[in-house]
Amino acid sequence: MNIVILSRNENLYSTSRLVEEGEERGHKVEVIDPLKCDLIIEQHKPTIYYQDRYLDYVDAIIPRIGASVTFFGSAVVRQFEMMNVFTTVTSDAIIRSRDKLRSFQRLSKAGVGMPKTVFTNYSRDVVEVIEHVGGTPVIIKLLEGTQGLGVVLAETKNAAESVLEAFNGLQARALVQEYIAEAKGADLRALIVDGQVVGAMKRQGKEGEFRSNLHRGGTANYIKLSEPELKLAIKASRALKLPVCGVDMLQSNRGPLLMEVNSTPGLEGIETATGKNIAKAIITYIERNR
Ligand code: ADP
Ligand code: MG
């Protein structure tokens, strides 16, 4: 098969691992920068022009679209979809998963457990908003933040008010969420391929940090998920129509709660923590489903 990885940098761990495993299984694998693609739109014959050629020979794509290039990146994925090329994640699912509010609305409808969350456009009623999520401390999150940037822990009502005012002043939309203190700065990441959990890790934030992001200095260890955690992860992946994704959960006193679903999960942390060949799982998923 001709497999294309849509990625801006072929030296990234995840990208190079996917190339390696694809070639290992006898495929031709190319890394293509989505931002350098021209989308040619005409009647009956959608195509993509890249550098000096038309990408009309591609059998499957693996999008690794960064959050900063969601608009153009997802348009490239959509163009491949119009050309009947198999993709591990659809353009619609990428766009949906990038907006935390939009994802949460769908997930709550699907019955996925999550921390109590409120979205408000009117920051003057901060007291009520805080009460809706069970009082301070609260978590305040930008709708489109990643890597732990844009996630704030507000210990008091005054702090929450200032943060919401500041975000509002910057025209940045945010949601207010119940703080799950008992998670103790840790979260779970389940890696889903073909709708099944293929590996999981527990990430622990560094000392004094409530955010467990590896980009913020967190550490990761292999963990065997409980039955409710497995169920929650699979339900979330189905609700967002993401057969390949990373599902992040918090361990709370009332069971696992969904935090976010990532449509471009990194492979380095999870392969290192679990010792599993996740890149190969993604390639064989394509082989089975294309
Ligand atoms: P990002 O997209 O920036 O990674 P997350 O929603 O994943 O944003 O939040 C970053 C980190 O903050 C999480 O990995 C988790 O450790 C911590 N966190 C987020 N929400 C909560 C919450 N409601 N309660 C406790 N900790 C949280
Ligand atoms: Mg996160």
PDB file of C-alpha atoms and ligand atoms in Angstrom:
ATOM      1  CA  MET A   1       0.000   0.000   0.000  1.00  0.00           C
ATOM      2  CA  ASN A   2       0.971   3.633  -0.433  1.00  0.00           C
ATOM      3  CA  ILE A   3       0.581   5.215   2.986  1.00  0.00           C
ATOM      4  CA  VAL A   4       0.946   8.944   3.594  1.00  0.00           C
ATOM      5  CA  ILE A   5       1.596  10.404   7.023  1.00  0.00           C
ATOM      6  CA  LEU A   6       0.408  13.988   7.196  1.00  0.00           C
ATOM      7  CA  SER A   7       2.940  15.575   9.484  1.00  0.00           C
ATOM      8  CA  ARG A   8       4.977  18.753   9.496  1.00  0.00           C
ATOM      9  CA  ASN A   9       8.128  17.055  10.722  1.00  0.00           C
ATOM     10  CA  GLU A  10       9.394  13.605   9.800  1.00  0.00           C
ATOM     11  CA  ASN A  11      11.812  13.596  12.726  1.00  0.00           C
ATOM     12  CA  LEU A  12       9.108  13.553  15.378  1.00  0.00           C
ATOM     13  CA  TYR A  13       9.035  10.289  17.322  1.00  0.00           C
ATOM     14  CA  SER A  14       5.456   9.370  16.363  1.00  0.00           C
ATOM     15  CA  THR A  15       5.976  10.160  12.688  1.00  0.00           C
ATOM     16  CA  SER A  16       9.243   8.254  12.379  1.00  0.00           C
ATOM     17  CA  ARG A  17       7.858   5.235  14.245  1.00  0.00           C
ATOM     18  CA  LEU A  18       4.878   5.044  11.875  1.00  0.00           C
ATOM     19  CA  VAL A  19       7.229   5.217   8.876  1.00  0.00           C
ATOM     20  CA  GLU A  20       9.401   2.503  10.376  1.00  0.00           C
ATOM     21  CA  GLU A  21       6.545   0.089  11.113  1.00  0.00           C
ATOM     22  CA  GLY A  22       4.814   0.747   7.787  1.00  0.00           C
ATOM     23  CA  GLU A  23       7.997  -0.041   5.849  1.00  0.00           C
ATOM     24  CA  GLU A  24       8.645  -3.054   8.063  1.00  0.00           C
ATOM     25  CA  ARG A  25       5.306  -4.413   6.861  1.00  0.00           C
ATOM     26  CA  GLY A  26       6.180  -3.840   3.218  1.00  0.00           C
ATOM     27  CA  HIS A  27       4.324  -0.592   2.540  1.00  0.00           C
ATOM     28  CA  LYS A  28       5.584   2.511   0.834  1.00  0.00           C
ATOM     29  CA  VAL A  29       5.351   5.264   3.430  1.00  0.00           C
ATOM     30  CA  GLU A  30       5.787   8.972   2.769  1.00  0.00           C
ATOM     31  CA  VAL A  31       5.692  11.930   5.132  1.00  0.00           C
ATOM     32  CA  ILE A  32       3.893  14.895   3.619  1.00  0.00           C
ATOM     33  CA  ASP A  33       3.605  18.357   5.120  1.00  0.00           C
ATOM     34  CA  PRO A  34      -0.118  19.179   4.936  1.00  0.00           C
ATOM     35  CA  LEU A  35       0.641  22.900   4.771  1.00  0.00           C
ATOM     36  CA  LYS A  36       2.489  22.390   1.486  1.00  0.00           C
ATOM     37  CA  CYS A  37      -0.445  20.711  -0.221  1.00  0.00           C
ATOM     38  CA  ASP A  38      -2.555  22.557  -2.804  1.00  0.00           C
ATOM     39  CA  LEU A  39      -6.134  21.374  -2.843  1.00  0.00           C
ATOM     40  CA  ILE A  40      -7.502  21.324  -6.359  1.00  0.00           C
ATOM     41  CA  ILE A  41     -11.248  21.449  -6.404  1.00  0.00           C
ATOM     42  CA  GLU A  42     -13.138  20.879  -9.616  1.00  0.00           C
ATOM     43  CA  GLN A  43     -16.094  18.908 -10.841  1.00  0.00           C
ATOM     44  CA  HIS A  44     -15.756  15.135 -10.343  1.00  0.00           C
ATOM     45  CA  LYS A  45     -12.017  15.198  -9.885  1.00  0.00           C
ATOM     46  CA  PRO A  46     -10.758  16.428  -6.535  1.00  0.00           C
ATOM     47  CA  THR A  47      -6.953  16.182  -6.353  1.00  0.00           C
ATOM     48  CA  ILE A  48      -4.012  17.327  -4.300  1.00  0.00           C
ATOM     49  CA  TYR A  49      -0.846  18.813  -5.719  1.00  0.00           C
ATOM     50  CA  TYR A  50       2.296  18.482  -3.604  1.00  0.00           C
ATOM     51  CA  GLN A  51       5.704  19.844  -4.599  1.00  0.00           C
ATOM     52  CA  ASP A  52       5.940  18.509  -8.175  1.00  0.00           C
ATOM     53  CA  ARG A  53       3.236  15.874  -8.372  1.00  0.00           C
ATOM     54  CA  TYR A  54      -0.366  14.868  -7.880  1.00  0.00           C
ATOM     55  CA  LEU A  55      -1.134  12.682  -4.856  1.00  0.00           C
ATOM     56  CA  ASP A  56      -3.488  10.419  -6.805  1.00  0.00           C
ATOM     57  CA  TYR A  57      -1.830   7.120  -5.910  1.00  0.00           C
ATOM     58  CA  VAL A  58      -2.399   7.166  -2.127  1.00  0.00           C
ATOM     59  CA  ASP A  59      -4.258   4.262  -0.468  1.00  0.00           C
ATOM     60  CA  ALA A  60      -4.401   5.487   3.128  1.00  0.00           C
ATOM     61  CA  ILE A  61      -3.434   8.483   5.249  1.00  0.00           C
ATOM     62  CA  ILE A  62      -2.485   8.851   8.892  1.00  0.00           C
ATOM     63  CA  PRO A  63      -3.199  12.475   9.847  1.00  0.00           C
ATOM     64  CA  ARG A  64      -0.954  13.924  12.559  1.00  0.00           C
ATOM     65  CA  ILE A  65      -2.372  17.423  12.456  1.00  0.00           C
ATOM     66  CA  GLY A  66      -1.131  19.791  15.151  1.00  0.00           C
ATOM     67  CA  ALA A  67      -3.618  22.010  16.980  1.00  0.00           C
ATOM     68  CA  SER A  68      -2.133  25.158  15.452  1.00  0.00           C
ATOM     69  CA  VAL A  69      -2.897  24.004  11.900  1.00  0.00           C
ATOM     70  CA  THR A  70      -6.328  22.455  12.426  1.00  0.00           C
ATOM     71  CA  PHE A  71      -8.087  24.507   9.759  1.00  0.00           C
ATOM     72  CA  PHE A  72      -5.827  23.803   6.803  1.00  0.00           C
ATOM     73  CA  GLY A  73      -4.768  20.380   8.035  1.00  0.00           C
ATOM     74  CA  SER A  74      -8.332  19.125   8.314  1.00  0.00           C
ATOM     75  CA  ALA A  75      -9.109  20.559   4.864  1.00  0.00           C
ATOM     76  CA  VAL A  76      -6.295  18.399   3.440  1.00  0.00           C
ATOM     77  CA  VAL A  77      -7.725  15.344   5.220  1.00  0.00           C
ATOM     78  CA  ARG A  78     -11.177  16.179   3.813  1.00  0.00           C
ATOM     79  CA  GLN A  79      -9.730  16.419   0.317  1.00  0.00           C
ATOM     80  CA  PHE A  80      -8.253  12.923   0.672  1.00  0.00           C
ATOM     81  CA  GLU A  81     -11.690  11.748   1.864  1.00  0.00           C
ATOM     82  CA  MET A  82     -13.213  13.212  -1.309  1.00  0.00           C
ATOM     83  CA  MET A  83     -10.660  11.137  -3.236  1.00  0.00           C
ATOM     84  CA  ASN A  84     -11.891   7.991  -1.415  1.00  0.00           C
ATOM     85  CA  VAL A  85      -8.630   7.546   0.456  1.00  0.00           C
ATOM     86  CA  PHE A  86      -8.854   5.687   3.785  1.00  0.00           C
ATOM     87  CA  THR A  87      -7.972   7.804   6.834  1.00  0.00           C
ATOM     88  CA  THR A  88      -7.313   6.723  10.420  1.00  0.00           C
ATOM     89  CA  VAL A  89      -9.202   9.815  11.580  1.00  0.00           C
ATOM     90  CA  THR A  90     -11.790  11.781   9.621  1.00  0.00           C
ATOM     91  CA  SER A  91     -11.649  15.534   9.120  1.00  0.00           C
ATOM     92  CA  ASP A  92     -14.942  15.966  10.977  1.00  0.00           C
ATOM     93  CA  ALA A  93     -13.667  14.015  13.967  1.00  0.00           C
ATOM     94  CA  ILE A  94     -10.453  16.060  14.091  1.00  0.00           C
ATOM     95  CA  ILE A  95     -12.389  19.321  14.142  1.00  0.00           C
ATOM     96  CA  ARG A  96     -14.857  18.038  16.732  1.00  0.00           C
ATOM     97  CA  SER A  97     -12.148  16.788  19.053  1.00  0.00           C
ATOM     98  CA  ARG A  98     -10.236  20.085  19.008  1.00  0.00           C
ATOM     99  CA  ASP A  99     -13.019  21.965  20.718  1.00  0.00           C
ATOM    100  CA  LYS A 100     -13.385  20.817  24.330  1.00  0.00           C
ATOM    101  CA  LEU A 101     -16.895  22.212  24.666  1.00  0.00           C
ATOM    102  CA  ARG A 102     -18.157  20.545  21.516  1.00  0.00           C
ATOM    103  CA  SER A 103     -16.633  17.208  22.549  1.00  0.00           C
ATOM    104  CA  PHE A 104     -18.084  17.458  26.047  1.00  0.00           C
ATOM    105  CA  GLN A 105     -21.563  18.122  24.725  1.00  0.00           C
ATOM    106  CA  ARG A 106     -21.423  14.956  22.633  1.00  0.00           C
ATOM    107  CA  LEU A 107     -19.810  12.882  25.348  1.00  0.00           C
ATOM    108  CA  SER A 108     -22.377  13.874  27.947  1.00  0.00           C
ATOM    109  CA  LYS A 109     -25.183  12.917  25.538  1.00  0.00           C
ATOM    110  CA  ALA A 110     -23.487   9.531  25.055  1.00  0.00           C
ATOM    111  CA  GLY A 111     -23.551   8.996  28.817  1.00  0.00           C
ATOM    112  CA  VAL A 112     -19.813   9.321  29.416  1.00  0.00           C
ATOM    113  CA  GLY A 113     -18.961  10.294  33.012  1.00  0.00           C
ATOM    114  CA  MET A 114     -17.036  13.548  33.343  1.00  0.00           C
ATOM    115  CA  PRO A 115     -16.280  16.257  35.899  1.00  0.00           C
ATOM    116  CA  LYS A 116     -19.154  18.704  36.281  1.00  0.00           C
ATOM    117  CA  THR A 117     -18.569  21.434  33.732  1.00  0.00           C
ATOM    118  CA  VAL A 118     -20.159  24.791  32.963  1.00  0.00           C
ATOM    119  CA  PHE A 119     -19.710  26.987  29.943  1.00  0.00           C
ATOM    120  CA  THR A 120     -20.742  30.576  30.316  1.00  0.00           C
ATOM    121  CA  ASN A 121     -20.602  33.628  28.205  1.00  0.00           C
ATOM    122  CA  TYR A 122     -21.455  35.899  31.071  1.00  0.00           C
ATOM    123  CA  SER A 123     -18.612  36.103  33.549  1.00  0.00           C
ATOM    124  CA  ARG A 124     -20.357  38.415  36.018  1.00  0.00           C
ATOM    125  CA  ASP A 125     -22.236  35.523  37.581  1.00  0.00           C
ATOM    126  CA  VAL A 126     -19.073  33.778  38.665  1.00  0.00           C
ATOM    127  CA  VAL A 127     -20.495  32.824  42.059  1.00  0.00           C
ATOM    128  CA  GLU A 128     -23.317  30.866  40.465  1.00  0.00           C
ATOM    129  CA  VAL A 129     -21.050  29.214  37.954  1.00  0.00           C
ATOM    130  CA  ILE A 130     -18.755  28.060  40.740  1.00  0.00           C
ATOM    131  CA  GLU A 131     -21.708  26.734  42.702  1.00  0.00           C
ATOM    132  CA  HIS A 132     -22.881  24.743  39.679  1.00  0.00           C
ATOM    133  CA  VAL A 133     -19.619  22.784  39.722  1.00  0.00           C
ATOM    134  CA  GLY A 134     -19.633  22.288  43.503  1.00  0.00           C
ATOM    135  CA  GLY A 135     -17.657  25.283  44.794  1.00  0.00           C
ATOM    136  CA  THR A 136     -13.964  26.193  44.780  1.00  0.00           C
ATOM    137  CA  PRO A 137     -11.345  25.157  43.956  1.00  0.00           C
ATOM    138  CA  VAL A 138     -12.303  25.018  40.276  1.00  0.00           C
ATOM    139  CA  ILE A 139     -10.475  24.303  37.052  1.00  0.00           C
ATOM    140  CA  ILE A 140     -10.769  26.899  34.288  1.00  0.00           C
ATOM    141  CA  LYS A 141      -9.865  25.719  30.782  1.00  0.00           C
ATOM    142  CA  LEU A 142      -9.525  27.433  27.457  1.00  0.00           C
ATOM    143  CA  LEU A 143     -11.710  25.653  24.914  1.00  0.00           C
ATOM    144  CA  GLU A 144      -8.800  25.098  22.580  1.00  0.00           C
ATOM    145  CA  GLY A 145      -5.793  24.725  24.859  1.00  0.00           C
ATOM    146  CA  THR A 146      -3.251  21.884  24.596  1.00  0.00           C
ATOM    147  CA  GLN A 147      -0.264  20.574  26.528  1.00  0.00           C
ATOM    148  CA  GLY A 148      -1.603  21.934  29.786  1.00  0.00           C
ATOM    149  CA  LEU A 149      -1.321  25.556  28.648  1.00  0.00           C
ATOM    150  CA  GLY A 150      -4.602  27.329  29.278  1.00  0.00           C
ATOM    151  CA  VAL A 151      -5.621  25.114  32.209  1.00  0.00           C
ATOM    152  CA  VAL A 152      -5.775  27.018  35.500  1.00  0.00           C
ATOM    153  CA  LEU A 153      -6.544  25.875  39.029  1.00  0.00           C
ATOM    154  CA  ALA A 154      -8.408  28.660  40.836  1.00  0.00           C
ATOM    155  CA  GLU A 155      -8.386  28.051  44.596  1.00  0.00           C
ATOM    156  CA  THR A 156     -10.776  30.831  45.567  1.00  0.00           C
ATOM    157  CA  LYS A 157     -13.812  32.631  44.212  1.00  0.00           C
ATOM    158  CA  ASN A 158     -11.748  35.793  43.736  1.00  0.00           C
ATOM    159  CA  ALA A 159      -9.077  33.943  41.799  1.00  0.00           C
ATOM    160  CA  ALA A 160     -11.713  32.294  39.588  1.00  0.00           C
ATOM    161  CA  GLU A 161     -13.331  35.664  38.951  1.00  0.00           C
ATOM    162  CA  SER A 162     -10.038  37.286  37.936  1.00  0.00           C
ATOM    163  CA  VAL A 163      -9.089  34.450  35.609  1.00  0.00           C
ATOM    164  CA  LEU A 164     -12.500  34.412  33.907  1.00  0.00           C
ATOM    165  CA  GLU A 165     -12.391  38.192  33.527  1.00  0.00           C
ATOM    166  CA  ALA A 166      -8.905  38.015  32.061  1.00  0.00           C
ATOM    167  CA  PHE A 167      -9.864  35.284  29.568  1.00  0.00           C
ATOM    168  CA  ASN A 168     -13.024  37.176  28.629  1.00  0.00           C
ATOM    169  CA  GLY A 169     -11.054  40.373  28.133  1.00  0.00           C
ATOM    170  CA  LEU A 170      -8.814  38.503  25.694  1.00  0.00           C
ATOM    171  CA  GLN A 171     -11.895  37.127  23.899  1.00  0.00           C
ATOM    172  CA  ALA A 172     -10.720  33.642  24.880  1.00  0.00           C
ATOM    173  CA  ARG A 173     -13.540  31.251  25.623  1.00  0.00           C
ATOM    174  CA  ALA A 174     -13.161  29.012  28.642  1.00  0.00           C
ATOM    175  CA  LEU A 175     -15.121  26.466  30.611  1.00  0.00           C
ATOM    176  CA  VAL A 176     -15.317  26.026  34.363  1.00  0.00           C
ATOM    177  CA  GLN A 177     -14.899  22.543  35.737  1.00  0.00           C
ATOM    178  CA  GLU A 178     -15.110  20.732  39.026  1.00  0.00           C
ATOM    179  CA  TYR A 179     -11.598  20.137  40.377  1.00  0.00           C
ATOM    180  CA  ILE A 180     -10.939  16.448  41.011  1.00  0.00           C
ATOM    181  CA  ALA A 181      -8.542  16.827  43.935  1.00  0.00           C
ATOM    182  CA  GLU A 182      -8.346  13.107  44.679  1.00  0.00           C
ATOM    183  CA  ALA A 183      -6.656  12.507  41.291  1.00  0.00           C
ATOM    184  CA  LYS A 184      -3.597  14.067  43.000  1.00  0.00           C
ATOM    185  CA  GLY A 185      -2.039  15.523  39.875  1.00  0.00           C
ATOM    186  CA  ALA A 186      -2.285  12.251  37.957  1.00  0.00           C
ATOM    187  CA  ASP A 187      -4.378  11.086  35.019  1.00  0.00           C
ATOM    188  CA  LEU A 188      -4.794   7.996  32.857  1.00  0.00           C
ATOM    189  CA  ARG A 189      -4.202   7.864  29.114  1.00  0.00           C
ATOM    190  CA  ALA A 190      -5.736   4.978  27.202  1.00  0.00           C
ATOM    191  CA  LEU A 191      -4.496   4.535  23.649  1.00  0.00           C
ATOM    192  CA  ILE A 192      -7.258   3.303  21.368  1.00  0.00           C
ATOM    193  CA  VAL A 193      -6.671   1.646  18.013  1.00  0.00           C
ATOM    194  CA  ASP A 194      -9.514   0.110  16.027  1.00  0.00           C
ATOM    195  CA  GLY A 195     -11.896   0.964  18.865  1.00  0.00           C
ATOM    196  CA  GLN A 196      -9.945  -1.150  21.381  1.00  0.00           C
ATOM    197  CA  VAL A 197      -7.573  -0.173  24.160  1.00  0.00           C
ATOM    198  CA  VAL A 198      -4.073  -1.237  23.052  1.00  0.00           C
ATOM    199  CA  GLY A 199      -2.114   0.306  25.910  1.00  0.00           C
ATOM    200  CA  ALA A 200      -2.517   2.572  28.907  1.00  0.00           C
ATOM    201  CA  MET A 201      -0.367   4.671  31.187  1.00  0.00           C
ATOM    202  CA  LYS A 202      -0.713   6.695  34.335  1.00  0.00           C
ATOM    203  CA  ARG A 203       0.851  10.132  34.135  1.00  0.00           C
ATOM    204  CA  GLN A 204       1.885  11.947  37.267  1.00  0.00           C
ATOM    205  CA  GLY A 205       2.551  15.695  37.297  1.00  0.00           C
ATOM    206  CA  LYS A 206       5.837  16.810  38.759  1.00  0.00           C
ATOM    207  CA  GLU A 207       5.943  17.779  42.449  1.00  0.00           C
ATOM    208  CA  GLY A 208       3.481  20.578  43.250  1.00  0.00           C
ATOM    209  CA  GLU A 209       1.884  20.507  39.762  1.00  0.00           C
ATOM    210  CA  PHE A 210      -1.781  19.568  39.286  1.00  0.00           C
ATOM    211  CA  ARG A 211      -1.304  19.055  35.539  1.00  0.00           C
ATOM    212  CA  SER A 212       0.038  15.651  34.543  1.00  0.00           C
ATOM    213  CA  ASN A 213       1.052  16.622  30.976  1.00  0.00           C
ATOM    214  CA  LEU A 214       4.381  15.090  29.948  1.00  0.00           C
ATOM    215  CA  HIS A 215       5.132  18.445  28.282  1.00  0.00           C
ATOM    216  CA  ARG A 216       4.902  19.995  31.767  1.00  0.00           C
ATOM    217  CA  GLY A 217       7.447  17.608  33.242  1.00  0.00           C
ATOM    218  CA  GLY A 218       5.104  14.758  34.189  1.00  0.00           C
ATOM    219  CA  THR A 219       6.240  11.123  34.250  1.00  0.00           C
ATOM    220  CA  ALA A 220       4.439   8.092  32.819  1.00  0.00           C
ATOM    221  CA  ASN A 221       4.115   4.489  33.944  1.00  0.00           C
ATOM    222  CA  TYR A 222       2.371   1.425  32.616  1.00  0.00           C
ATOM    223  CA  ILE A 223      -1.005   0.729  34.202  1.00  0.00           C
ATOM    224  CA  LYS A 224      -3.618  -1.980  33.760  1.00  0.00           C
ATOM    225  CA  LEU A 225      -6.994  -0.290  33.454  1.00  0.00           C
ATOM    226  CA  SER A 226      -9.971  -1.366  35.539  1.00  0.00           C
ATOM    227  CA  GLU A 227     -13.130  -2.584  33.802  1.00  0.00           C
ATOM    228  CA  PRO A 228     -14.967   0.783  34.260  1.00  0.00           C
ATOM    229  CA  GLU A 229     -11.911   2.632  32.896  1.00  0.00           C
ATOM    230  CA  LEU A 230     -11.759   0.398  29.811  1.00  0.00           C
ATOM    231  CA  LYS A 231     -15.484   0.881  29.209  1.00  0.00           C
ATOM    232  CA  LEU A 232     -15.292   4.648  29.579  1.00  0.00           C
ATOM    233  CA  ALA A 233     -12.359   4.917  27.157  1.00  0.00           C
ATOM    234  CA  ILE A 234     -14.099   2.844  24.487  1.00  0.00           C
ATOM    235  CA  LYS A 235     -17.380   4.708  24.922  1.00  0.00           C
ATOM    236  CA  ALA A 236     -15.599   8.050  24.491  1.00  0.00           C
ATOM    237  CA  SER A 237     -13.813   6.910  21.342  1.00  0.00           C
ATOM    238  CA  ARG A 238     -17.131   5.748  19.860  1.00  0.00           C
ATOM    239  CA  ALA A 239     -19.006   8.904  20.843  1.00  0.00           C
ATOM    240  CA  LEU A 240     -16.482  11.074  19.015  1.00  0.00           C
ATOM    241  CA  LYS A 241     -16.091   8.596  16.110  1.00  0.00           C
ATOM    242  CA  LEU A 242     -12.354   8.335  16.715  1.00  0.00           C
ATOM    243  CA  PRO A 243     -11.233   4.711  16.173  1.00  0.00           C
ATOM    244  CA  VAL A 244      -7.640   5.824  16.792  1.00  0.00           C
ATOM    245  CA  CYS A 245      -7.230   8.256  19.684  1.00  0.00           C
ATOM    246  CA  GLY A 246      -5.906   8.925  23.158  1.00  0.00           C
ATOM    247  CA  VAL A 247      -8.513   9.073  25.920  1.00  0.00           C
ATOM    248  CA  ASP A 248      -7.554  10.908  29.117  1.00  0.00           C
ATOM    249  CA  MET A 249      -9.356  10.132  32.354  1.00  0.00           C
ATOM    250  CA  LEU A 250      -9.187  11.201  35.989  1.00  0.00           C
ATOM    251  CA  GLN A 251      -9.538   8.692  38.824  1.00  0.00           C
ATOM    252  CA  SER A 252     -12.198  10.173  41.097  1.00  0.00           C
ATOM    253  CA  ASN A 253     -14.020   8.948  44.189  1.00  0.00           C
ATOM    254  CA  ARG A 254     -17.035   8.205  41.983  1.00  0.00           C
ATOM    255  CA  GLY A 255     -15.076   6.238  39.385  1.00  0.00           C
ATOM    256  CA  PRO A 256     -13.221   7.269  36.238  1.00  0.00           C
ATOM    257  CA  LEU A 257     -14.164  10.601  34.658  1.00  0.00           C
ATOM    258  CA  LEU A 258     -13.364  11.615  31.125  1.00  0.00           C
ATOM    259  CA  MET A 259     -11.109  14.633  30.704  1.00  0.00           C
ATOM    260  CA  GLU A 260     -10.290  14.845  27.024  1.00  0.00           C
ATOM    261  CA  VAL A 261      -9.941  12.867  23.838  1.00  0.00           C
ATOM    262  CA  ASN A 262      -6.948  13.490  21.618  1.00  0.00           C
ATOM    263  CA  SER A 263      -7.238  12.758  17.897  1.00  0.00           C
ATOM    264  CA  THR A 264      -3.451  12.902  17.372  1.00  0.00           C
ATOM    265  CA  PRO A 265      -2.066  11.056  20.388  1.00  0.00           C
ATOM    266  CA  GLY A 266       1.712  11.035  20.775  1.00  0.00           C
ATOM    267  CA  LEU A 267       3.290   7.585  20.656  1.00  0.00           C
ATOM    268  CA  GLU A 268       6.535   8.162  22.539  1.00  0.00           C
ATOM    269  CA  GLY A 269       5.173   8.283  26.085  1.00  0.00           C
ATOM    270  CA  ILE A 270       2.819   5.354  25.613  1.00  0.00           C
ATOM    271  CA  GLU A 271       5.273   3.079  23.749  1.00  0.00           C
ATOM    272  CA  THR A 272       7.964   3.777  26.336  1.00  0.00           C
ATOM    273  CA  ALA A 273       5.655   3.269  29.325  1.00  0.00           C
ATOM    274  CA  THR A 274       3.972   0.118  28.009  1.00  0.00           C
ATOM    275  CA  GLY A 275       6.711  -1.450  25.874  1.00  0.00           C
ATOM    276  CA  LYS A 276       4.004  -2.058  23.247  1.00  0.00           C
ATOM    277  CA  ASN A 277       4.285  -1.544  19.527  1.00  0.00           C
ATOM    278  CA  ILE A 278       1.463   0.957  19.050  1.00  0.00           C
ATOM    279  CA  ALA A 279       2.749   2.170  15.659  1.00  0.00           C
ATOM    280  CA  LYS A 280       2.420  -1.365  14.301  1.00  0.00           C
ATOM    281  CA  ALA A 281      -1.114  -1.610  15.705  1.00  0.00           C
ATOM    282  CA  ILE A 282      -2.047   1.510  13.704  1.00  0.00           C
ATOM    283  CA  ILE A 283      -0.544   0.096  10.478  1.00  0.00           C
ATOM    284  CA  THR A 284      -2.331  -3.266  10.858  1.00  0.00           C
ATOM    285  CA  TYR A 285      -5.570  -1.392  11.578  1.00  0.00           C
ATOM    286  CA  ILE A 286      -5.212   0.249   8.156  1.00  0.00           C
ATOM    287  CA  GLU A 287      -4.465  -3.126   6.540  1.00  0.00           C
ATOM    288  CA  ARG A 288      -7.667  -4.603   7.989  1.00  0.00           C
ATOM    289  CA  ASN A 289      -9.950  -1.700   7.204  1.00  0.00           C
ATOM    290  CA  ARG A 290      -8.892   0.009   4.047  1.00  0.00           C
TER     291      ARG A 290
HETATM  292  P1  ADP B   1      -4.723  19.993  27.777  1.00  0.00           P
HETATM  293  O1  ADP B   1      -5.533  19.816  26.530  1.00  0.00           O
HETATM  294  O2  ADP B   1      -4.027  21.301  27.819  1.00  0.00           O
HETATM  295  O3  ADP B   1      -3.836  18.809  28.044  1.00  0.00           O
HETATM  296  P2  ADP B   1      -6.408  18.967  29.910  1.00  0.00           P
HETATM  297  O4  ADP B   1      -7.865  19.154  29.984  1.00  0.00           O
HETATM  298  O5  ADP B   1      -5.912  17.623  29.501  1.00  0.00           O
HETATM  299  O6  ADP B   1      -5.793  20.093  28.957  1.00  0.00           O
HETATM  300  O7  ADP B   1      -5.789  19.348  31.324  1.00  0.00           O
HETATM  301  C1  ADP B   1      -4.394  19.312  31.599  1.00  0.00           C
HETATM  302  C2  ADP B   1      -4.099  18.576  32.901  1.00  0.00           C
HETATM  303  O8  ADP B   1      -4.690  19.238  34.019  1.00  0.00           O
HETATM  304  C3  ADP B   1      -4.674  17.174  32.926  1.00  0.00           C
HETATM  305  O9  ADP B   1      -3.792  16.242  32.349  1.00  0.00           O
HETATM  306  C4  ADP B   1      -4.908  16.920  34.424  1.00  0.00           C
HETATM  307  O10 ADP B   1      -3.728  16.418  35.043  1.00  0.00           O
HETATM  308  C5  ADP B   1      -5.206  18.309  34.950  1.00  0.00           C
HETATM  309  N1  ADP B   1      -6.670  18.502  35.032  1.00  0.00           N
HETATM  310  C6  ADP B   1      -7.478  18.896  34.017  1.00  0.00           C
HETATM  311  N2  ADP B   1      -8.767  18.956  34.409  1.00  0.00           N
HETATM  312  C7  ADP B   1      -8.791  18.601  35.694  1.00  0.00           C
HETATM  313  C8  ADP B   1      -9.852  18.487  36.682  1.00  0.00           C
HETATM  314  N3  ADP B   1     -11.116  18.759  36.382  1.00  0.00           N
HETATM  315  N4  ADP B   1      -9.493  18.081  37.934  1.00  0.00           N
HETATM  316  C9  ADP B   1      -8.199  17.802  38.248  1.00  0.00           C
HETATM  317  N5  ADP B   1      -7.171  17.918  37.378  1.00  0.00           N
HETATM  318  C10 ADP B   1      -7.444  18.305  36.128  1.00  0.00           C
HETATM  319 MG    MG B   2      -4.463  16.902  28.201  1.00  0.00          MG
END
